[in-house]
Amino acid sequence: MSETVLMKGNEAVAEAALRAGLDFYAAYPITPQTEILEYLSKKMPELGRVCVQADSEITAINMIMGAAYTGKRVLTSSAGPGISLKQEGLSYCAANDLPVVYVDVQRGGNGLANMGSCQTEYKREVTGGGNGDYHAIILAPASVQETADMVSLAYELAEKYRNIVGIMTEATIGQLVEPVTFKEAVDPASLPVPSWAKTGKMISSSDEPIKPRIKDAKPKADRAKYFQMKEEVQMWESTNVDDADYVVFAFGAPSRVVYDALLILREEGQKIGMIRPQTLWPYPEKALEELKEDVKGLISLETNCTGQMLPDVALARDLHFKDRHVPVYSCAYIVLDRIPTVMQVVDDIKAIISGQTEEAY
Amino acid sequence: MAKRGIPVLKKPGGNFCPGCGHNIFHRLICEVIEELGYENNQMMCFAIGCACNHAAVFNGENTMGPHGRPASVATGVKRTNEEMLVTTYQGDGDAYVIGLQDTFNAAYRNERITQFVVNNTCFAMTGGQMGWTTLPGQKTATSQTGRDTDTTGAPLKFPELVRNDFNAAYAARGAVHNPKEIRKTKGYIRQALEAQIAGEGYSIVEAVSICPTNWHMSVDQSIDFLEKEVLGAFELGEIVKRRGE
């Protein structure tokens, strides 16, 4: 076990990726993720690996696609607008079952967006994002340590399922400095070359007739794969849900605020619990099995103004509570330049308990 | 005369219109890759458009990336596989219009890849729309009264741009409409690939081709138009020679 160091979330992404055997990284500078590029532009040449400062986010995703085709461990990273630019490339990665890993350090809002710590990219990330019919596994860390842990997990999952994995952090997690302990470094040269990697050898010398471009096999295999991942990959952390009358669903930085709010509400005698999704796709629907049968309500708490996670909480509710209606409430923090305070969350949960807030679903 | 069989990298057939230069240019590339002994250590990054028709009749390792992005995909392959011969195969719409950023920046970085670009002065796969290589006054599906260079720009000559502004290893423009030019073009392809193998830097070979379907001409008329009009705008020859040559 290596020593514990103090490190920014963004730097932890970079260091964890290096230790996971990262061969090739390409990205374009954008706040609040640029430390990843800065860190790797220094470290990767020292290790004989390749970091390219690309001329755009689009170019960067296509560069890592090229390296991924040959079986290398790759990474790109960006923030909200830059990840939008990568969607076409990610869709091509999905089409070719390339196990690419990307990091989205979210900033807040539409268009240019601001530098606030927000969760405005939820909807895009969990639906695949690009054209077509696919899902990326989306991991959502809530601390610097978890960020580092999820990087190595991302490569494991990406290669196991030959699927895209996105790590969705946010400005606060990226900029936060916390203690972190890294796993032992893996030498990329020691990793086996995947059987599907393109090694430059001829495919076939036979005179096969030209095949139709779209085959039935791929969509069928995709469907099976997505259902398998949905079954196998769900991850969450639960806090005080056994006896909870109300259960808050919150991920990433706001979940840490909710945790403190729960302590205050417990002291006041309110039985509130929290489910913290660690995978946003697949959404941890199985977590609801931990809830007590007479739970009074579920609360989707997130830092975006439209309540992007809310429908997923409602769907999970529908899946689990088939015999009675359990209301789902929305706490969506529309002030895009900061995450809510503990007391704000305490007040908003009390408003729900006292019936002042209407249910959303 | 030496016997010329079909290169091992090429399957028979291909979805190209009669008279098209794509198959000739692609076959020449396959021949040179084979002559250099790289048929089992190469990656060809295909474009979107007519160019990607080759994927179905190509036995070599290849990738398919988004429209315009082969130079970037090739960069990722080459940077992590330095010993591999890495090429792109594109049309002018892919390389010089939507993909100009990728093409430009690969040349700007002097990326050790080779780009092959067929220039038929239009977007052919989608039905003959104006591209940045369309001649002044040339009628296309989106310049029906003739290309107006005041509002749409003049024909883009990328190899010349490379010569003037970048530190590239090799750039040339050939044609594939007669045996003499075909032989010369094969020489350019060899120079470009040898430059990459020697680690000299970025190389590009553009091949001017007729497109009878979208020019709405017979093959003979197309060759006549190419010789009289197209080659007046796009000069053939080695535009950047290898250092020491």
Coordinates of C-alpha atoms in Angstrom, one line a residue, chain B residues 15-17 19 28 34 39 51 61 77 79 97 102 107 110 120 123-124 135 148 171 173 195 204-205 218 242:
Chain B
N15 CA -18.7 0.0 -54.9
F16 CA -17.4 2.6 -57.2
C17 CA -18.9 4.2 -60.3
G19 CA -14.5 5.8 -64.4
L28 CA -1.6 1.9 -55.8
E34 CA 3.0 -4.5 -49.9
E39 CA 0.9 -5.3 -45.2
A51 CA -13.6 6.6 -49.4
E61 CA -6.2 -3.5 -40.7
V77 CA -2.7 5.0 -33.5
R79 CA 1.6 7.8 -31.1
V97 CA -13.9 20.7 -45.5
D102 CA -7.9 17.7 -38.0
A107 CA 0.3 18.7 -40.6
N110 CA 4.2 17.4 -38.2
N120 CA -12.7 15.1 -57.2
F123 CA -18.8 15.8 -52.2
A124 CA -19.4 12.7 -54.2
L135 CA -13.5 25.1 -59.2
D148 CA -19.1 32.1 -56.6
A171 CA 3.6 16.6 -50.0
R173 CA -0.4 15.9 -55.9
A195 CA 9.2 9.5 -45.3
I204 CA 0.3 13.8 -47.8
V205 CA -0.5 12.7 -51.3
S218 CA -19.2 10.7 -69.8
R242 CA 11.9 15.1 -48.8

